[in-house]
Amino acid sequence: MEARLIYNPTAGPRNVQRDLRHVCAILERQGWTVELATTERPGDAKRLAQSAAAQGCGVAIAAGGDGTINEVVNGLVGTQTALGVLPVGTGNMWAKQLGLSTYTLVNPFRLHEAALGLTEGTIRSMDVGQVGETYFLCWAGIGLDAQVVAEMEPRQRHTKRLGALPYLIAAIIVARDFRGVRARVSLDGKVVRGRVLLVLVSNIRQYGGVFEVARTACIDDGLLDVFVFKGLGFPYIVKHVLRIISQRYLHDPQVVHRQVRRIDMWTEPDVPVQVDGDPVDRTPVTLRVVPRALKVVWPPGAPRDLFAADM
């Protein structure tokens, strides 16, 4: 197998590159040919993934956080090159959905385990979401969480090392003053109106690496799970969070859940849109699913029931 390992040096501990060389050695002992490529600026990971696909690489491995993985995805959609991941960033939401442990200085062998998972995995095709010209692997958010992302990104390296803590602090500050917006949300043509705090469009089951919000989602069914969280201000935000924690949110009349192919959303005033933790747009916005457009390496220990089709 020919592979390109795309590494973002601003993600993870400073000495991760040394362990990535060990990963390359592990892959090469398994018969792989691996090129290690390092990003220098935003957009590099996408360009490196595109060139890997053009050169006929079987796998493009993203070694970084959610932003790096998203860039690699955007370089691979519609190609025959599969996405592989080595979780070395601070977010790693896709890796968490796969059940992969994040690399740490205390346990660098997690990278070695992830590398072996690549060599033992199978190639599957999965859906991606799309906003304008940008694809997303995990989810898109419109409203509250996108406002938090807009406040946080781009982060400096020292901030990234603090993990989720800066996001939590920013979320509390933003949520305290966020009152929602008047919105019209078209879900495959069926319209939901009201004052909206957040519209979550999910391709996977987990949200934020903590909550399993889209519990029945499959990543190859040609559908996106959409959750419209209604309400006015901070008390409703707290209520929604508590109901998500207690798994009672689907019985809340202030929450609309649908599985759809297309979402059109208008708001007054306009609000930010984020995909996979990066800001991309503002409302009005259209999101759609692109069925089975991305090939992925599925490690042997990853959840099998995320696929509707038999494995």
PDB file of C-alpha atoms in Angstrom:
ATOM      1  CA  MET A   1       0.000   0.000   0.000  1.00  0.00           C
ATOM      2  CA  GLU A   2       1.296   3.437  -0.940  1.00  0.00           C
ATOM      3  CA  ALA A   3       0.400   6.144   1.582  1.00  0.00           C
ATOM      4  CA  ARG A   4       1.068   9.788   2.327  1.00  0.00           C
ATOM      5  CA  LEU A   5       1.149  10.784   6.006  1.00  0.00           C
ATOM      6  CA  ILE A   6       0.072  14.429   6.289  1.00  0.00           C
ATOM      7  CA  TYR A   7       1.237  15.944   9.568  1.00  0.00           C
ATOM      8  CA  ASN A   8       0.234  19.279  11.079  1.00  0.00           C
ATOM      9  CA  PRO A   9       3.130  20.340  13.358  1.00  0.00           C
ATOM     10  CA  THR A  10       0.911  22.765  15.313  1.00  0.00           C
ATOM     11  CA  ALA A  11      -1.234  19.850  16.527  1.00  0.00           C
ATOM     12  CA  GLY A  12      -0.380  17.794  19.583  1.00  0.00           C
ATOM     13  CA  PRO A  13       2.832  17.668  21.663  1.00  0.00           C
ATOM     14  CA  ARG A  14       6.001  19.125  20.163  1.00  0.00           C
ATOM     15  CA  ASN A  15       7.864  15.824  19.942  1.00  0.00           C
ATOM     16  CA  VAL A  16       5.120  13.954  18.100  1.00  0.00           C
ATOM     17  CA  GLN A  17       7.130  14.019  14.849  1.00  0.00           C
ATOM     18  CA  ARG A  18       9.665  11.615  16.374  1.00  0.00           C
ATOM     19  CA  ASP A  19       6.880   9.137  17.115  1.00  0.00           C
ATOM     20  CA  LEU A  20       5.439   9.614  13.639  1.00  0.00           C
ATOM     21  CA  ARG A  21       8.730   8.367  12.220  1.00  0.00           C
ATOM     22  CA  HIS A  22       8.249   5.241  14.337  1.00  0.00           C
ATOM     23  CA  VAL A  23       4.751   4.963  12.877  1.00  0.00           C
ATOM     24  CA  CYS A  24       6.194   5.135   9.358  1.00  0.00           C
ATOM     25  CA  ALA A  25       8.595   2.336  10.285  1.00  0.00           C
ATOM     26  CA  ILE A  26       5.701   0.219  11.595  1.00  0.00           C
ATOM     27  CA  LEU A  27       3.733   0.731   8.388  1.00  0.00           C
ATOM     28  CA  GLU A  28       6.757  -0.042   6.233  1.00  0.00           C
ATOM     29  CA  ARG A  29       7.329  -3.299   8.128  1.00  0.00           C
ATOM     30  CA  GLN A  30       3.788  -4.202   7.116  1.00  0.00           C
ATOM     31  CA  GLY A  31       4.666  -3.679   3.462  1.00  0.00           C
ATOM     32  CA  TRP A  32       3.480  -0.085   3.087  1.00  0.00           C
ATOM     33  CA  THR A  33       5.385   2.677   1.303  1.00  0.00           C
ATOM     34  CA  VAL A  34       4.969   5.882   3.316  1.00  0.00           C
ATOM     35  CA  GLU A  35       5.851   9.495   2.541  1.00  0.00           C
ATOM     36  CA  LEU A  36       5.772  11.917   5.493  1.00  0.00           C
ATOM     37  CA  ALA A  37       4.607  15.395   4.441  1.00  0.00           C
ATOM     38  CA  THR A  38       4.388  18.366   6.822  1.00  0.00           C
ATOM     39  CA  THR A  39       1.955  21.266   6.513  1.00  0.00           C
ATOM     40  CA  GLU A  40       3.138  24.849   6.852  1.00  0.00           C
ATOM     41  CA  ARG A  41      -0.015  26.932   6.417  1.00  0.00           C
ATOM     42  CA  PRO A  42      -3.813  26.545   6.200  1.00  0.00           C
ATOM     43  CA  GLY A  43      -4.854  24.714   3.038  1.00  0.00           C
ATOM     44  CA  ASP A  44      -1.670  22.634   2.801  1.00  0.00           C
ATOM     45  CA  ALA A  45      -3.337  19.464   4.097  1.00  0.00           C
ATOM     46  CA  LYS A  46      -6.022  19.697   1.415  1.00  0.00           C
ATOM     47  CA  ARG A  47      -3.445  20.269  -1.333  1.00  0.00           C
ATOM     48  CA  LEU A  48      -1.270  17.398  -0.094  1.00  0.00           C
ATOM     49  CA  ALA A  49      -4.300  15.093  -0.036  1.00  0.00           C
ATOM     50  CA  GLN A  50      -5.298  16.129  -3.553  1.00  0.00           C
ATOM     51  CA  SER A  51      -1.817  15.429  -4.891  1.00  0.00           C
ATOM     52  CA  ALA A  52      -1.725  12.089  -3.056  1.00  0.00           C
ATOM     53  CA  ALA A  53      -4.945  11.099  -4.801  1.00  0.00           C
ATOM     54  CA  ALA A  54      -3.633  12.331  -8.160  1.00  0.00           C
ATOM     55  CA  GLN A  55      -0.508  10.200  -7.687  1.00  0.00           C
ATOM     56  CA  GLY A  56      -2.601   7.114  -6.957  1.00  0.00           C
ATOM     57  CA  CYS A  57      -1.871   6.717  -3.239  1.00  0.00           C
ATOM     58  CA  GLY A  58      -4.128   4.169  -1.615  1.00  0.00           C
ATOM     59  CA  VAL A  59      -4.369   6.062   1.676  1.00  0.00           C
ATOM     60  CA  ALA A  60      -3.843   9.643   2.843  1.00  0.00           C
ATOM     61  CA  ILE A  61      -3.254   9.611   6.605  1.00  0.00           C
ATOM     62  CA  ALA A  62      -4.157  12.747   8.551  1.00  0.00           C
ATOM     63  CA  ALA A  63      -2.000  13.259  11.637  1.00  0.00           C
ATOM     64  CA  GLY A  64      -3.523  16.222  13.401  1.00  0.00           C
ATOM     65  CA  GLY A  65      -6.748  17.489  14.886  1.00  0.00           C
ATOM     66  CA  ASP A  66     -10.201  18.022  13.428  1.00  0.00           C
ATOM     67  CA  GLY A  67      -9.109  20.902  11.208  1.00  0.00           C
ATOM     68  CA  THR A  68      -6.357  18.852   9.583  1.00  0.00           C
ATOM     69  CA  ILE A  69      -8.685  15.904   9.082  1.00  0.00           C
ATOM     70  CA  ASN A  70     -11.320  18.156   7.523  1.00  0.00           C
ATOM     71  CA  GLU A  71      -8.781  19.570   5.069  1.00  0.00           C
ATOM     72  CA  VAL A  72      -7.677  16.077   4.068  1.00  0.00           C
ATOM     73  CA  VAL A  73     -11.320  15.060   3.602  1.00  0.00           C
ATOM     74  CA  ASN A  74     -11.838  18.036   1.306  1.00  0.00           C
ATOM     75  CA  GLY A  75      -8.884  16.872  -0.774  1.00  0.00           C
ATOM     76  CA  LEU A  76     -10.125  13.284  -1.034  1.00  0.00           C
ATOM     77  CA  VAL A  77     -13.879  13.493  -1.682  1.00  0.00           C
ATOM     78  CA  GLY A  78     -14.724  11.804  -4.965  1.00  0.00           C
ATOM     79  CA  THR A  79     -11.346  10.061  -5.302  1.00  0.00           C
ATOM     80  CA  GLN A  80     -10.233   6.461  -4.810  1.00  0.00           C
ATOM     81  CA  THR A  81      -7.790   7.400  -2.046  1.00  0.00           C
ATOM     82  CA  ALA A  82      -8.988   6.485   1.446  1.00  0.00           C
ATOM     83  CA  LEU A  83      -8.770   8.598   4.589  1.00  0.00           C
ATOM     84  CA  GLY A  84      -6.750   7.241   7.496  1.00  0.00           C
ATOM     85  CA  VAL A  85      -6.281   9.043  10.816  1.00  0.00           C
ATOM     86  CA  LEU A  86      -3.668   9.239  13.546  1.00  0.00           C
ATOM     87  CA  PRO A  87      -5.190  11.204  16.460  1.00  0.00           C
ATOM     88  CA  VAL A  88      -2.544  13.700  17.584  1.00  0.00           C
ATOM     89  CA  GLY A  89      -4.607  16.899  17.869  1.00  0.00           C
ATOM     90  CA  THR A  90      -6.676  18.332  20.694  1.00  0.00           C
ATOM     91  CA  GLY A  91     -10.150  17.593  19.320  1.00  0.00           C
ATOM     92  CA  ASN A  92     -10.034  14.338  17.364  1.00  0.00           C
ATOM     93  CA  MET A  93     -13.818  13.952  17.149  1.00  0.00           C
ATOM     94  CA  TRP A  94     -13.645  11.542  14.220  1.00  0.00           C
ATOM     95  CA  ALA A  95     -11.024   9.454  16.010  1.00  0.00           C
ATOM     96  CA  LYS A  96     -13.262   9.309  19.094  1.00  0.00           C
ATOM     97  CA  GLN A  97     -16.151   8.086  16.947  1.00  0.00           C
ATOM     98  CA  LEU A  98     -13.839   5.328  15.689  1.00  0.00           C
ATOM     99  CA  GLY A  99     -12.893   4.458  19.264  1.00  0.00           C
ATOM    100  CA  LEU A 100      -9.258   5.542  18.827  1.00  0.00           C
ATOM    101  CA  SER A 101      -7.361   6.946  21.800  1.00  0.00           C
ATOM    102  CA  THR A 102      -5.621  10.295  21.414  1.00  0.00           C
ATOM    103  CA  TYR A 103      -1.827  10.427  21.408  1.00  0.00           C
ATOM    104  CA  THR A 104      -0.261  11.777  24.599  1.00  0.00           C
ATOM    105  CA  LEU A 105       3.281  12.103  25.893  1.00  0.00           C
ATOM    106  CA  VAL A 106       2.351   9.646  28.637  1.00  0.00           C
ATOM    107  CA  ASN A 107       1.188   6.997  26.199  1.00  0.00           C
ATOM    108  CA  PRO A 108       2.813   7.421  22.766  1.00  0.00           C
ATOM    109  CA  PHE A 109       2.044   3.784  21.960  1.00  0.00           C
ATOM    110  CA  ARG A 110      -1.499   4.823  21.091  1.00  0.00           C
ATOM    111  CA  LEU A 111      -0.090   6.027  17.773  1.00  0.00           C
ATOM    112  CA  HIS A 112       1.469   2.625  17.200  1.00  0.00           C
ATOM    113  CA  GLU A 113      -1.890   0.969  17.898  1.00  0.00           C
ATOM    114  CA  ALA A 114      -3.613   3.328  15.475  1.00  0.00           C
ATOM    115  CA  ALA A 115      -0.986   2.546  12.825  1.00  0.00           C
ATOM    116  CA  LEU A 116      -1.584  -1.184  13.166  1.00  0.00           C
ATOM    117  CA  GLY A 117      -5.309  -0.469  12.899  1.00  0.00           C
ATOM    118  CA  LEU A 118      -4.651   1.133   9.518  1.00  0.00           C
ATOM    119  CA  THR A 119      -2.841  -1.943   8.225  1.00  0.00           C
ATOM    120  CA  GLU A 120      -5.560  -4.280   9.529  1.00  0.00           C
ATOM    121  CA  GLY A 121      -8.531  -2.121   8.537  1.00  0.00           C
ATOM    122  CA  THR A 122     -10.925  -2.372   5.611  1.00  0.00           C
ATOM    123  CA  ILE A 123     -11.780   0.283   3.020  1.00  0.00           C
ATOM    124  CA  ARG A 124     -15.382   1.503   3.213  1.00  0.00           C
ATOM    125  CA  SER A 125     -17.339   4.279   1.507  1.00  0.00           C
ATOM    126  CA  MET A 126     -19.205   6.834   3.605  1.00  0.00           C
ATOM    127  CA  ASP A 127     -21.328   9.943   3.204  1.00  0.00           C
ATOM    128  CA  VAL A 128     -20.104  13.476   3.746  1.00  0.00           C
ATOM    129  CA  GLY A 129     -22.017  16.701   4.257  1.00  0.00           C
ATOM    130  CA  GLN A 130     -21.521  19.792   2.135  1.00  0.00           C
ATOM    131  CA  VAL A 131     -21.857  23.534   2.788  1.00  0.00           C
ATOM    132  CA  GLY A 132     -21.123  25.553  -0.337  1.00  0.00           C
ATOM    133  CA  GLU A 133     -17.795  24.237  -1.620  1.00  0.00           C
ATOM    134  CA  THR A 134     -16.757  22.791   1.752  1.00  0.00           C
ATOM    135  CA  TYR A 135     -17.328  19.196   2.851  1.00  0.00           C
ATOM    136  CA  PHE A 136     -17.674  18.019   6.429  1.00  0.00           C
ATOM    137  CA  LEU A 137     -16.998  14.632   7.936  1.00  0.00           C
ATOM    138  CA  CYS A 138     -18.655  14.906  11.360  1.00  0.00           C
ATOM    139  CA  TRP A 139     -21.149  17.740  11.656  1.00  0.00           C
ATOM    140  CA  ALA A 140     -22.136  21.316  10.952  1.00  0.00           C
ATOM    141  CA  GLY A 141     -23.532  23.775  13.476  1.00  0.00           C
ATOM    142  CA  ILE A 142     -25.542  26.937  12.884  1.00  0.00           C
ATOM    143  CA  GLY A 143     -26.065  29.368  15.727  1.00  0.00           C
ATOM    144  CA  LEU A 144     -24.720  28.950  19.244  1.00  0.00           C
ATOM    145  CA  ASP A 145     -21.846  26.505  18.700  1.00  0.00           C
ATOM    146  CA  ALA A 146     -20.759  28.291  15.527  1.00  0.00           C
ATOM    147  CA  GLN A 147     -20.672  31.543  17.490  1.00  0.00           C
ATOM    148  CA  VAL A 148     -18.344  29.872  20.006  1.00  0.00           C
ATOM    149  CA  VAL A 149     -16.137  28.629  17.156  1.00  0.00           C
ATOM    150  CA  ALA A 150     -16.076  32.110  15.619  1.00  0.00           C
ATOM    151  CA  GLU A 151     -14.847  33.485  18.952  1.00  0.00           C
ATOM    152  CA  MET A 152     -12.132  30.819  19.263  1.00  0.00           C
ATOM    153  CA  GLU A 153     -10.668  30.209  15.807  1.00  0.00           C
ATOM    154  CA  PRO A 154      -7.977  30.397  14.703  1.00  0.00           C
ATOM    155  CA  ARG A 155      -6.307  29.394  17.957  1.00  0.00           C
ATOM    156  CA  GLN A 156      -2.651  29.827  18.832  1.00  0.00           C
ATOM    157  CA  ARG A 157      -0.569  26.733  19.524  1.00  0.00           C
ATOM    158  CA  HIS A 158      -0.388  27.356  23.277  1.00  0.00           C
ATOM    159  CA  THR A 159      -4.201  27.625  23.397  1.00  0.00           C
ATOM    160  CA  LYS A 160      -4.589  24.341  21.532  1.00  0.00           C
ATOM    161  CA  ARG A 161      -2.499  22.612  24.180  1.00  0.00           C
ATOM    162  CA  LEU A 162      -5.178  23.419  26.748  1.00  0.00           C
ATOM    163  CA  GLY A 163      -7.555  21.069  24.950  1.00  0.00           C
ATOM    164  CA  ALA A 164     -11.293  21.598  25.434  1.00  0.00           C
ATOM    165  CA  LEU A 165     -10.980  24.014  28.374  1.00  0.00           C
ATOM    166  CA  PRO A 166     -10.828  27.251  26.303  1.00  0.00           C
ATOM    167  CA  TYR A 167     -13.876  26.084  24.325  1.00  0.00           C
ATOM    168  CA  LEU A 168     -15.786  25.384  27.529  1.00  0.00           C
ATOM    169  CA  ILE A 169     -14.996  28.831  28.894  1.00  0.00           C
ATOM    170  CA  ALA A 170     -15.926  30.505  25.591  1.00  0.00           C
ATOM    171  CA  ALA A 171     -19.153  28.467  25.397  1.00  0.00           C
ATOM    172  CA  ILE A 172     -20.254  29.657  28.832  1.00  0.00           C
ATOM    173  CA  ILE A 173     -19.470  33.295  28.001  1.00  0.00           C
ATOM    174  CA  VAL A 174     -21.245  33.178  24.622  1.00  0.00           C
ATOM    175  CA  ALA A 175     -24.232  31.182  25.916  1.00  0.00           C
ATOM    176  CA  ARG A 176     -24.832  33.670  28.721  1.00  0.00           C
ATOM    177  CA  ASP A 177     -25.701  36.408  26.200  1.00  0.00           C
ATOM    178  CA  PHE A 178     -26.977  34.341  23.236  1.00  0.00           C
ATOM    179  CA  ARG A 179     -30.743  34.754  22.830  1.00  0.00           C
ATOM    180  CA  GLY A 180     -31.239  32.818  19.625  1.00  0.00           C
ATOM    181  CA  VAL A 181     -32.515  34.083  16.279  1.00  0.00           C
ATOM    182  CA  ARG A 182     -35.712  34.029  14.301  1.00  0.00           C
ATOM    183  CA  ALA A 183     -35.286  31.215  11.807  1.00  0.00           C
ATOM    184  CA  ARG A 184     -36.901  29.363   8.946  1.00  0.00           C
ATOM    185  CA  VAL A 185     -35.445  25.889   8.439  1.00  0.00           C
ATOM    186  CA  SER A 186     -36.469  23.801   5.428  1.00  0.00           C
ATOM    187  CA  LEU A 187     -35.839  20.080   5.945  1.00  0.00           C
ATOM    188  CA  ASP A 188     -36.303  18.347   2.585  1.00  0.00           C
ATOM    189  CA  GLY A 189     -38.998  20.930   1.903  1.00  0.00           C
ATOM    190  CA  LYS A 190     -40.803  20.706   5.257  1.00  0.00           C
ATOM    191  CA  VAL A 191     -40.466  24.005   7.094  1.00  0.00           C
ATOM    192  CA  VAL A 192     -39.735  24.570  10.780  1.00  0.00           C
ATOM    193  CA  ARG A 193     -40.143  28.124  12.095  1.00  0.00           C
ATOM    194  CA  GLY A 194     -39.394  29.699  15.427  1.00  0.00           C
ATOM    195  CA  ARG A 195     -36.728  31.203  17.629  1.00  0.00           C
ATOM    196  CA  VAL A 196     -33.713  28.925  17.291  1.00  0.00           C
ATOM    197  CA  LEU A 197     -30.619  28.565  19.448  1.00  0.00           C
ATOM    198  CA  LEU A 198     -28.796  25.898  17.447  1.00  0.00           C
ATOM    199  CA  VAL A 199     -29.261  23.763  14.374  1.00  0.00           C
ATOM    200  CA  LEU A 200     -27.001  20.720  14.490  1.00  0.00           C
ATOM    201  CA  VAL A 201     -26.502  18.780  11.255  1.00  0.00           C
ATOM    202  CA  SER A 202     -24.733  15.533  12.082  1.00  0.00           C
ATOM    203  CA  ASN A 203     -23.179  12.874   9.886  1.00  0.00           C
ATOM    204  CA  ILE A 204     -21.998  10.798  12.871  1.00  0.00           C
ATOM    205  CA  ARG A 205     -23.444   9.860  16.255  1.00  0.00           C
ATOM    206  CA  GLN A 206     -21.217  11.785  18.634  1.00  0.00           C
ATOM    207  CA  TYR A 207     -21.249  15.535  19.129  1.00  0.00           C
ATOM    208  CA  GLY A 208     -18.327  17.309  20.708  1.00  0.00           C
ATOM    209  CA  GLY A 209     -16.655  13.993  21.466  1.00  0.00           C
ATOM    210  CA  VAL A 210     -18.846  13.694  24.571  1.00  0.00           C
ATOM    211  CA  PHE A 211     -22.542  13.482  23.688  1.00  0.00           C
ATOM    212  CA  GLU A 212     -24.077  10.762  21.517  1.00  0.00           C
ATOM    213  CA  VAL A 213     -26.808  12.965  20.072  1.00  0.00           C
ATOM    214  CA  ALA A 214     -27.584  11.247  16.755  1.00  0.00           C
ATOM    215  CA  ARG A 215     -27.911   7.803  18.305  1.00  0.00           C
ATOM    216  CA  THR A 216     -29.315   6.053  15.223  1.00  0.00           C
ATOM    217  CA  ALA A 217     -27.160   7.764  12.587  1.00  0.00           C
ATOM    218  CA  CYS A 218     -25.437   5.670   9.932  1.00  0.00           C
ATOM    219  CA  ILE A 219     -22.642   7.090   7.828  1.00  0.00           C
ATOM    220  CA  ASP A 220     -23.613   5.387   4.574  1.00  0.00           C
ATOM    221  CA  ASP A 221     -27.411   5.814   4.468  1.00  0.00           C
ATOM    222  CA  GLY A 222     -27.495   8.984   2.363  1.00  0.00           C
ATOM    223  CA  LEU A 223     -29.060  10.993   5.201  1.00  0.00           C
ATOM    224  CA  LEU A 224     -28.000  13.662   7.681  1.00  0.00           C
ATOM    225  CA  ASP A 225     -29.461  13.871  11.192  1.00  0.00           C
ATOM    226  CA  VAL A 226     -30.765  17.366  11.894  1.00  0.00           C
ATOM    227  CA  PHE A 227     -31.638  18.727  15.331  1.00  0.00           C
ATOM    228  CA  VAL A 228     -33.330  22.110  15.684  1.00  0.00           C
ATOM    229  CA  PHE A 229     -32.998  23.374  19.266  1.00  0.00           C
ATOM    230  CA  LYS A 230     -35.525  26.133  19.909  1.00  0.00           C
ATOM    231  CA  GLY A 231     -35.732  28.615  22.753  1.00  0.00           C
ATOM    232  CA  LEU A 232     -34.980  32.074  24.045  1.00  0.00           C
ATOM    233  CA  GLY A 233     -31.777  32.690  25.938  1.00  0.00           C
ATOM    234  CA  PHE A 234     -29.600  31.034  28.535  1.00  0.00           C
ATOM    235  CA  PRO A 235     -32.279  29.139  30.530  1.00  0.00           C
ATOM    236  CA  TYR A 236     -33.275  27.206  27.417  1.00  0.00           C
ATOM    237  CA  ILE A 237     -29.632  26.477  26.603  1.00  0.00           C
ATOM    238  CA  VAL A 238     -29.130  24.992  30.070  1.00  0.00           C
ATOM    239  CA  LYS A 239     -32.328  22.958  29.716  1.00  0.00           C
ATOM    240  CA  HIS A 240     -31.230  21.531  26.359  1.00  0.00           C
ATOM    241  CA  VAL A 241     -27.792  20.588  27.709  1.00  0.00           C
ATOM    242  CA  LEU A 242     -29.312  18.833  30.725  1.00  0.00           C
ATOM    243  CA  ARG A 243     -31.783  16.953  28.539  1.00  0.00           C
ATOM    244  CA  ILE A 244     -28.994  15.840  26.214  1.00  0.00           C
ATOM    245  CA  ILE A 245     -27.007  14.574  29.197  1.00  0.00           C
ATOM    246  CA  SER A 246     -30.050  12.681  30.501  1.00  0.00           C
ATOM    247  CA  GLN A 247     -30.951  11.442  26.987  1.00  0.00           C
ATOM    248  CA  ARG A 248     -34.428  13.023  27.193  1.00  0.00           C
ATOM    249  CA  TYR A 249     -34.002  15.656  24.482  1.00  0.00           C
ATOM    250  CA  LEU A 250     -35.949  13.768  21.792  1.00  0.00           C
ATOM    251  CA  HIS A 251     -39.107  14.042  23.913  1.00  0.00           C
ATOM    252  CA  ASP A 252     -38.768  17.819  24.205  1.00  0.00           C
ATOM    253  CA  PRO A 253     -41.284  19.830  22.111  1.00  0.00           C
ATOM    254  CA  GLN A 254     -38.559  22.478  21.733  1.00  0.00           C
ATOM    255  CA  VAL A 255     -36.374  20.002  19.800  1.00  0.00           C
ATOM    256  CA  VAL A 256     -37.099  18.949  16.217  1.00  0.00           C
ATOM    257  CA  HIS A 257     -35.243  15.901  14.868  1.00  0.00           C
ATOM    258  CA  ARG A 258     -35.338  14.770  11.238  1.00  0.00           C
ATOM    259  CA  GLN A 259     -33.220  12.647   8.893  1.00  0.00           C
ATOM    260  CA  VAL A 260     -32.949  14.501   5.591  1.00  0.00           C
ATOM    261  CA  ARG A 261     -30.891  15.029   2.464  1.00  0.00           C
ATOM    262  CA  ARG A 262     -31.031  18.827   2.256  1.00  0.00           C
ATOM    263  CA  ILE A 263     -31.323  21.700   4.718  1.00  0.00           C
ATOM    264  CA  ASP A 264     -32.013  25.328   3.779  1.00  0.00           C
ATOM    265  CA  MET A 265     -31.855  27.869   6.596  1.00  0.00           C
ATOM    266  CA  TRP A 266     -32.617  31.587   6.827  1.00  0.00           C
ATOM    267  CA  THR A 267     -32.232  33.654   9.999  1.00  0.00           C
ATOM    268  CA  GLU A 268     -32.754  37.201  11.223  1.00  0.00           C
ATOM    269  CA  PRO A 269     -30.131  38.385  11.985  1.00  0.00           C
ATOM    270  CA  ASP A 270     -27.564  36.249  10.179  1.00  0.00           C
ATOM    271  CA  VAL A 271     -25.491  33.858  12.323  1.00  0.00           C
ATOM    272  CA  PRO A 272     -22.225  31.929  11.832  1.00  0.00           C
ATOM    273  CA  VAL A 273     -21.917  28.412  10.413  1.00  0.00           C
ATOM    274  CA  GLN A 274     -19.192  25.953  11.451  1.00  0.00           C
ATOM    275  CA  VAL A 275     -18.163  22.582  10.054  1.00  0.00           C
ATOM    276  CA  ASP A 276     -16.015  20.110  11.983  1.00  0.00           C
ATOM    277  CA  GLY A 277     -15.058  22.895  14.383  1.00  0.00           C
ATOM    278  CA  ASP A 278     -14.009  25.535  11.837  1.00  0.00           C
ATOM    279  CA  PRO A 279     -16.004  28.633  10.761  1.00  0.00           C
ATOM    280  CA  VAL A 280     -17.045  28.547   7.104  1.00  0.00           C
ATOM    281  CA  ASP A 281     -20.035  30.763   6.365  1.00  0.00           C
ATOM    282  CA  ARG A 282     -23.040  32.702   7.643  1.00  0.00           C
ATOM    283  CA  THR A 283     -26.750  32.292   7.065  1.00  0.00           C
ATOM    284  CA  PRO A 284     -28.627  32.014   4.769  1.00  0.00           C
ATOM    285  CA  VAL A 285     -27.092  28.652   4.008  1.00  0.00           C
ATOM    286  CA  THR A 286     -27.800  25.356   2.262  1.00  0.00           C
ATOM    287  CA  LEU A 287     -26.417  22.029   3.446  1.00  0.00           C
ATOM    288  CA  ARG A 288     -26.730  18.693   1.690  1.00  0.00           C
ATOM    289  CA  VAL A 289     -25.498  15.126   1.934  1.00  0.00           C
ATOM    290  CA  VAL A 290     -23.129  13.680  -0.665  1.00  0.00           C
ATOM    291  CA  PRO A 291     -23.720   9.921  -0.487  1.00  0.00           C
ATOM    292  CA  ARG A 292     -20.745   7.555  -0.207  1.00  0.00           C
ATOM    293  CA  ALA A 293     -18.359  10.156  -1.602  1.00  0.00           C
ATOM    294  CA  LEU A 294     -15.424   9.406   0.703  1.00  0.00           C
ATOM    295  CA  LYS A 295     -13.408   6.244   1.155  1.00  0.00           C
ATOM    296  CA  VAL A 296     -12.155   5.620   4.701  1.00  0.00           C
ATOM    297  CA  VAL A 297      -9.935   3.067   6.412  1.00  0.00           C
ATOM    298  CA  TRP A 298     -12.135   1.382   9.017  1.00  0.00           C
ATOM    299  CA  PRO A 299     -10.041  -0.053  11.878  1.00  0.00           C
ATOM    300  CA  PRO A 300     -10.998  -3.535  13.134  1.00  0.00           C
ATOM    301  CA  GLY A 301     -12.126  -2.238  16.536  1.00  0.00           C
ATOM    302  CA  ALA A 302     -14.321   0.600  15.226  1.00  0.00           C
ATOM    303  CA  PRO A 303     -18.128   0.342  15.622  1.00  0.00           C
ATOM    304  CA  ARG A 304     -19.589  -1.780  12.849  1.00  0.00           C
ATOM    305  CA  ASP A 305     -23.164  -0.585  13.322  1.00  0.00           C
ATOM    306  CA  LEU A 306     -22.302   2.878  11.989  1.00  0.00           C
ATOM    307  CA  PHE A 307     -22.825   1.369   8.537  1.00  0.00           C
ATOM    308  CA  ALA A 308     -26.312   0.567   7.274  1.00  0.00           C
ATOM    309  CA  ALA A 309     -24.844  -1.836   4.714  1.00  0.00           C
ATOM    310  CA  ASP A 310     -23.394  -5.118   5.961  1.00  0.00           C
ATOM    311  CA  MET A 311     -19.666  -5.134   6.593  1.00  0.00           C
TER     312      MET A 311
END
